[in-house]
Amino acid sequence: MTFQDALLLARPEVFLAASTLVLLVWGAFRGDKAMGEVSIGASLALFVAAGFAAVSPEGTAFAGGFIADGASIFGKVAIYLISPVAIYLGDRWLVRVGNGRFEFPILILLAALGMGMMVSAGDLISLYIGVELQSLALYVLAAFRRDDPKASEAGLKYFVLGALSSGLLLYGASLIYGFAGSTHFDLIAKSIEGGATGTGVLFGLVFLICGLAFKVSAAPFHMWTPDVYEGAPTPVVGFFAAAPKLAAMLLLARVLSEGFGTALEQWRQIIVVTAFLSVAVGAFGGLAQSNIKRLLAYSSIANIGYALIGLSAGSAEGMEAVLVFMVLYMIDVTGFFACLGALSRNGKPMEQLSDFAGLARVRPGMALALTALSFSVMGLPPFSGFWAKMFVFKAAIASGQWPLAVVLLLGSVVAAFYYLRLIKTMWFDAAPGQTDKEPLDAKGVAIASALFCFPVVLPALALLEPLAKTAALAFGLK
Amino acid sequence: MEPIVTTLVFAPLVGALIAGLFGRRIGDLASQSVTTGLLLLTCGLSWMTFYQVIWGSWAGQETFTLAPFIHIGNFISNWSIRIDTLSAVMLVVVSSVSALVHIYSWGYMAEDPSRPRFFAYLSLFTFAMLMLVTAADFMQLFFGWEGVGLASYLLIGFWFKKPSASAAAIKAFVVNRVGDFGFALGIMTVFWMFGTIQFAELFPLIAAKAGTQWTFIGQSWSAIDLACGLLFIGAMGKSAQFFLHTWLPDAMEGPTPVSALIHAATMVTAGVYMVCLLSPMFEYAPVTKQIVTLIGAITALFAATVGLAQNDIKRVIAYSTCSQLGYMFFAAGVGAYQAAMFHLFTHAFFKALLFLGAGSVIHGMHHEQDMRKMGGLWKYLPVTYAVMVIGTLAITGFGIPSLHLGFAGFYSKDAIIESAWAASGKNGIASFAFVVGLLAAGLTAFYSWRLAFMTFHGTAKWDSAHADAHGHDDHAHDAGHGHDDHAHDDHGHAHKPHESPLVMLLPLVALAVGAIGAGYAFVESFVGEHRNEFWRGAIFNAPTNHVLEHAHHAPEWVVMAPLVVSMTGLAVAIYVYLMNEGMGLRVASRGGPLHTFFYNKWFFDELYEATFVRATRFLGDVFWKIGDQKIIDGFGPDGVAAVSASVGRRLSKAQSGYVYHYAFVMLLGVAGLLSYALWAWAH
């Protein structure tokens, strides 16, 4: 493989990196008044990168460190398409709160670039580079409103705990390298198959899983989630909850299936435990929350649990379920945070559950959108969340994971309570007063994602499902 | 023929639907006219059917199948109309009394705000009753049975704002459940035994299976006795026989026309009708027949004794009804089904007359029902007085045996007593029934005349009573409900009793004619020489059953005895209530044990309250408070929800906000996962 071929495989990332640098320089010269231009440029760059990714050839480059296959293409397209939405929402939102800075789109770009690296990682080194690139951008994004103590606290917490998790991840990587003798996933798989590595390499795997579990906020590495979700700027949280989760899930899936596919029975047990814990923590923890953003943090923990159930199936069907689930969830959650970003009362964002009382009378459109999104996350047919859960459920049953399928159902039942409570509050409680007029951008995104939940999801699924199926086959599991 | 009988059965249903569904729209007058008009049509057609079946050109026994009802395997039931002498007699009784009650209600209910509902219920009841009497199989019989039960429930609780009326309605319904349970089991037994529930198919099979024995809990049971016994439990419930009688007196909470129609003349006689209809079965169930006789006799005596001590004019008549039903049952029990049906027939006239007469008194007394507050009313309600005396003469069986001339009850009651005597030769229980029948006849005479004397004779107690009670709440208590009475202030002329309007008096007169002449006119047909041509097989008597034959040859003393005892009862009543007015009250106020016992209805309500009601309530409480609330809800929805909420609270408490706590949890998680992984891999 020539260097040119390698660059061709990495064309989306190369293009993104170059654009980022150009836009950064542009912004540095023009200052914050260039925020609009930089945002547009960043969005365009992401769209182009998505286009490059979609037509990208398949293969490996840079001595196996970079992989372009069905799964990575699927992930990149999804990530690069959802990121501009985050830029669009965040840009407007920050301007409204008087914090518009041109670095915001740049940071999103960098994070997206990191995610692109994550889903393409072929060895432990590029894995770490991708994760760190993404994480560093996210730390800064969380603390983007420096003058807001809550946001700063959130950013700092995220950073400190993220550093800890990076440590775990690196420690695991070094253990694996030490026992398996390679950082390449395929070579690691070979050495495990040979049986020379013993449990040492698996020991390293547990650390690696722990590090990645932090990134997807799976229990018991979820503790940062509620605090960060509550403190960070709303559109940023919307971004956190969507693309990085997909990237990290994809990465986890790739490590486990390509690097440790032969040790499926071993890692499955770890995943099962984290999945179970995540569902339980997410479902029960949300019951006591009165802050909607914290509530959504628990909701995301539970949903990661469901995705992990799909992963634990350890089959192509399971991987497909994970991909479909994550994409549908991403759209749901983006809509949710768009609603939160859109709603405010007297200039103060509405974040408490009680703020939503009687919303149906004051803002029927938003209330309807929120209701549809809630029904969807709850898993009510025929909304998108139902289909997402059904894929996971079917995969779990097909691979004999009965207990986890039951856990999924029970978790959904418990979690349904807090979605229903939100709906009840909006439709049946008395409104405390008028809300501010919702901005068009956030409202548009909210309504668009609500419409996606139903009925757009039905034709979209017909399109998405074969793509996810092809992508899932790339992991090489049966 | 078919269009006629179909019309007569379904006309009341049409009336009920029109008045019930559109009553508010078409108004009171239209509702009343429609229901009453259709009922008069039914009545006319019924008499025509009766005439045609008995003397006319119609075949004696015919069944018209209208539509399938239930067809499951061998279990076949149809909507059908069975016309024979038995059903024709019932058609006449039901439709005549119902039509008269409809007319009477124009006056009695004139001031009630929900008359359409009342007339709709009355017509609905009539329809259900007609379905019952024309049933050709057990399922339709059961349908009618439940239909009249429903109508009875609705009508007892017609003034549903009155708590006592609601309670009485529920009581009637619940007590009837017990009977209906037996009835349903009986139907199942019949189906199990014979594989059919069609009367026409069933009856010919019975003789062959008469000796069938079933083994149950190590005991051999006569299957046919079992079936009949279970069916008789149903009859006991509907006809308010001993043990299941408690609902009938309470049912007097309903409007008086309802009491006359349902709780005197028609519905409560359904049990008697059923036993007579099933005579082909009962004739092969000797043990059950003994039970029927015994229960009937006990009821006759029990109700008569309780009737002695009651002060509410309607309750006295209610117990009298109960007692007369007892007569009918023991007549059927000794095998004289014809006599039972005859008494049913005559009783319908004079008992409806007594009830409607009582209603007239109550109406005239501004809804006063306590006889102690009446007296001397004959001057004010002369027509009512006259017909009540006729009714009383009829129920006491007044007549002259040597001339064979008397009021309606004279023929039917004497036929029953003579039948009981005729059966008593080889049958101890029949002898008991005979003695009881005589005794109860004396008691009947006493309490019936007591009612007449307390109400119409003696000094008027109502003047002072009303003056005293006026403005007091206890007046409202006896007057009861607020809506059907004349609002008391409307009557400028104080509370003077007044005669009822013509629309109420006409039915009374019509019934009085029946009470006088029904016996004389039909005695030969029902129980006399022409009975076989009359019944034409609608009632079956086993070849060995010669009770009616023997009854005709009863010795002189048996024939005279009823008259003697009832004259004795009359004499005592005259002595106590006319010659020594106030003596009855003194006896009552002394509160002797016998009076207390009778006054409190043998303490049946208290006994049931202490046993069944309390036990049921206890059981219900156990299931509700412990089973449902504590166990199912506690461990189910409530418990799970509480646990979930507390888990959620604890989880969010763990969310302390300190970074080092979070880091600690993460490290714990790593350690935990590692340990778990090592353990899991080792296995």
Coordinates of N, CA and C in Angstrom, one line a residue, chain B residues 86 90 93-94 125 128-130 132-133 141 144-146 148-149 176 180 183 231-232 234-240 247 261-278 325 328-329 341 344 347:
Chain B
L86 N -101.0 -24.7 31.1 CA -100.2 -24.1 32.2 C -99.8 -22.7 31.9
M90 N -100.9 -18.8 33.2 CA -100.0 -17.8 33.7 C -100.1 -16.6 32.9
V93 N -102.9 -14.6 34.2 CA -102.7 -14.0 35.5 C -101.7 -12.8 35.3
V94 N -100.6 -13.1 34.6 CA -99.6 -12.1 34.6 C -100.1 -10.8 33.8
F125 N -90.5 -5.9 33.3 CA -90.8 -7.0 34.2 C -91.8 -7.9 33.5
A128 N -90.3 -10.0 30.9 CA -89.4 -11.1 31.4 C -90.3 -12.2 32.0
M129 N -91.4 -11.8 32.6 CA -92.3 -12.8 33.2 C -93.0 -13.7 32.1
L130 N -93.3 -13.0 31.0 CA -94.0 -13.7 29.9 C -93.0 -14.7 29.3
L132 N -90.6 -16.1 30.9 CA -90.5 -17.2 31.8 C -91.6 -18.2 31.7
V133 N -92.8 -17.7 31.6 CA -93.9 -18.7 31.6 C -94.1 -19.4 30.2
L141 N -86.2 -20.3 30.5 CA -86.8 -20.2 31.8 C -85.8 -19.4 32.7
G144 N -85.8 -15.7 31.8 CA -86.9 -15.0 32.3 C -86.8 -14.9 33.8
W145 N -86.3 -15.9 34.5 CA -86.1 -16.0 35.9 C -85.2 -14.8 36.3
E146 N -84.1 -14.7 35.6 CA -83.1 -13.6 35.9 C -83.7 -12.2 35.5
V148 N -86.9 -11.3 35.5 CA -87.8 -10.8 36.5 C -87.0 -10.4 37.8
G149 N -85.9 -11.1 38.1 CA -85.1 -10.7 39.2 C -84.5 -9.3 39.0
N176 N -81.6 -13.8 46.2 CA -82.0 -14.6 45.0 C -80.8 -15.2 44.4
D180 N -80.7 -18.8 42.8 CA -80.3 -19.0 41.4 C -79.1 -19.9 41.3
F183 N -80.6 -23.2 41.3 CA -81.3 -23.4 40.0 C -80.3 -23.7 38.9
L231 N -83.3 -27.6 41.8 CA -84.2 -26.7 41.1 C -85.1 -26.1 42.1
F232 N -85.5 -26.9 43.1 CA -86.4 -26.3 44.2 C -85.7 -25.2 45.0
G234 N -83.9 -23.0 43.7 CA -84.2 -21.8 42.9 C -85.6 -21.3 43.2
A235 N -86.5 -22.3 43.2 CA -87.9 -21.9 43.5 C -88.0 -21.2 44.9
M236 N -87.3 -21.8 45.8 CA -87.4 -21.2 47.2 C -86.9 -19.8 47.2
G237 N -85.9 -19.5 46.5 CA -85.4 -18.1 46.5 C -86.4 -17.2 45.8
K238 N -86.9 -17.6 44.7 CA -87.8 -16.7 44.0 C -89.1 -16.5 44.7
S239 N -89.6 -17.6 45.3 CA -90.9 -17.6 46.0 C -90.8 -17.4 47.5
A240 N -89.6 -16.9 47.9 CA -89.5 -16.5 49.3 C -89.9 -17.5 50.3
W247 N -85.9 -11.6 52.0 CA -85.9 -10.4 51.1 C -87.3 -9.9 50.9
L261 N -97.8 -6.3 42.0 CA -97.6 -7.0 40.7 C -96.5 -8.1 40.9
I262 N -95.4 -7.7 41.5 CA -94.2 -8.6 41.5 C -94.2 -9.4 42.7
H263 N -94.4 -8.8 43.9 CA -94.2 -9.5 45.1 C -95.5 -10.0 45.7
A264 N -96.5 -10.2 44.9 CA -97.7 -10.8 45.4 C -98.3 -11.7 44.3
A265 N -98.5 -11.2 43.1 CA -99.3 -11.9 42.2 C -98.5 -12.7 41.2
T266 N -97.3 -12.2 40.8 CA -96.7 -12.9 39.7 C -95.3 -13.5 40.0
M267 N -94.3 -12.6 40.2 CA -93.0 -13.1 40.2 C -92.8 -14.2 41.3
V268 N -93.3 -13.9 42.5 CA -93.0 -14.8 43.6 C -93.7 -16.1 43.4
T269 N -94.7 -16.1 42.5 CA -95.3 -17.4 42.2 C -94.6 -18.2 41.1
A270 N -93.5 -17.6 40.6 CA -92.7 -18.3 39.6 C -92.2 -19.7 40.1
G271 N -91.8 -19.7 41.4 CA -91.3 -21.0 41.9 C -92.4 -22.0 41.9
V272 N -93.6 -21.7 42.3 CA -94.7 -22.6 42.2 C -94.9 -23.1 40.8
Y273 N -94.9 -22.1 39.9 CA -95.1 -22.4 38.5 C -94.1 -23.4 38.0
M274 N -92.8 -23.2 38.4 CA -91.8 -24.1 38.0 C -92.0 -25.5 38.5
V275 N -92.3 -25.6 39.7 CA -92.6 -27.0 40.3 C -93.7 -27.7 39.6
C276 N -94.8 -26.9 39.3 CA -95.9 -27.5 38.5 C -95.5 -27.9 37.1
L277 N -94.7 -27.0 36.5 CA -94.3 -27.2 35.1 C -93.4 -28.5 35.1
L278 N -92.6 -28.6 36.1 CA -91.7 -29.8 36.2 C -92.3 -31.0 36.9
L325 N -97.9 -18.7 49.7 CA -97.0 -19.4 48.8 C -96.6 -20.7 49.4
M328 N -99.2 -23.1 48.5 CA -99.1 -23.6 47.2 C -98.0 -24.7 47.1
F329 N -96.9 -24.5 47.8 CA -95.8 -25.4 47.7 C -96.2 -26.8 48.3
M341 N -101.7 -24.7 41.4 CA -101.9 -23.7 40.3 C -103.2 -23.0 40.6
L344 N -102.7 -20.4 43.1 CA -101.8 -19.4 42.5 C -102.8 -18.4 41.7
H347 N -105.2 -16.6 44.2 CA -104.4 -15.8 45.0 C -103.9 -14.5 44.3

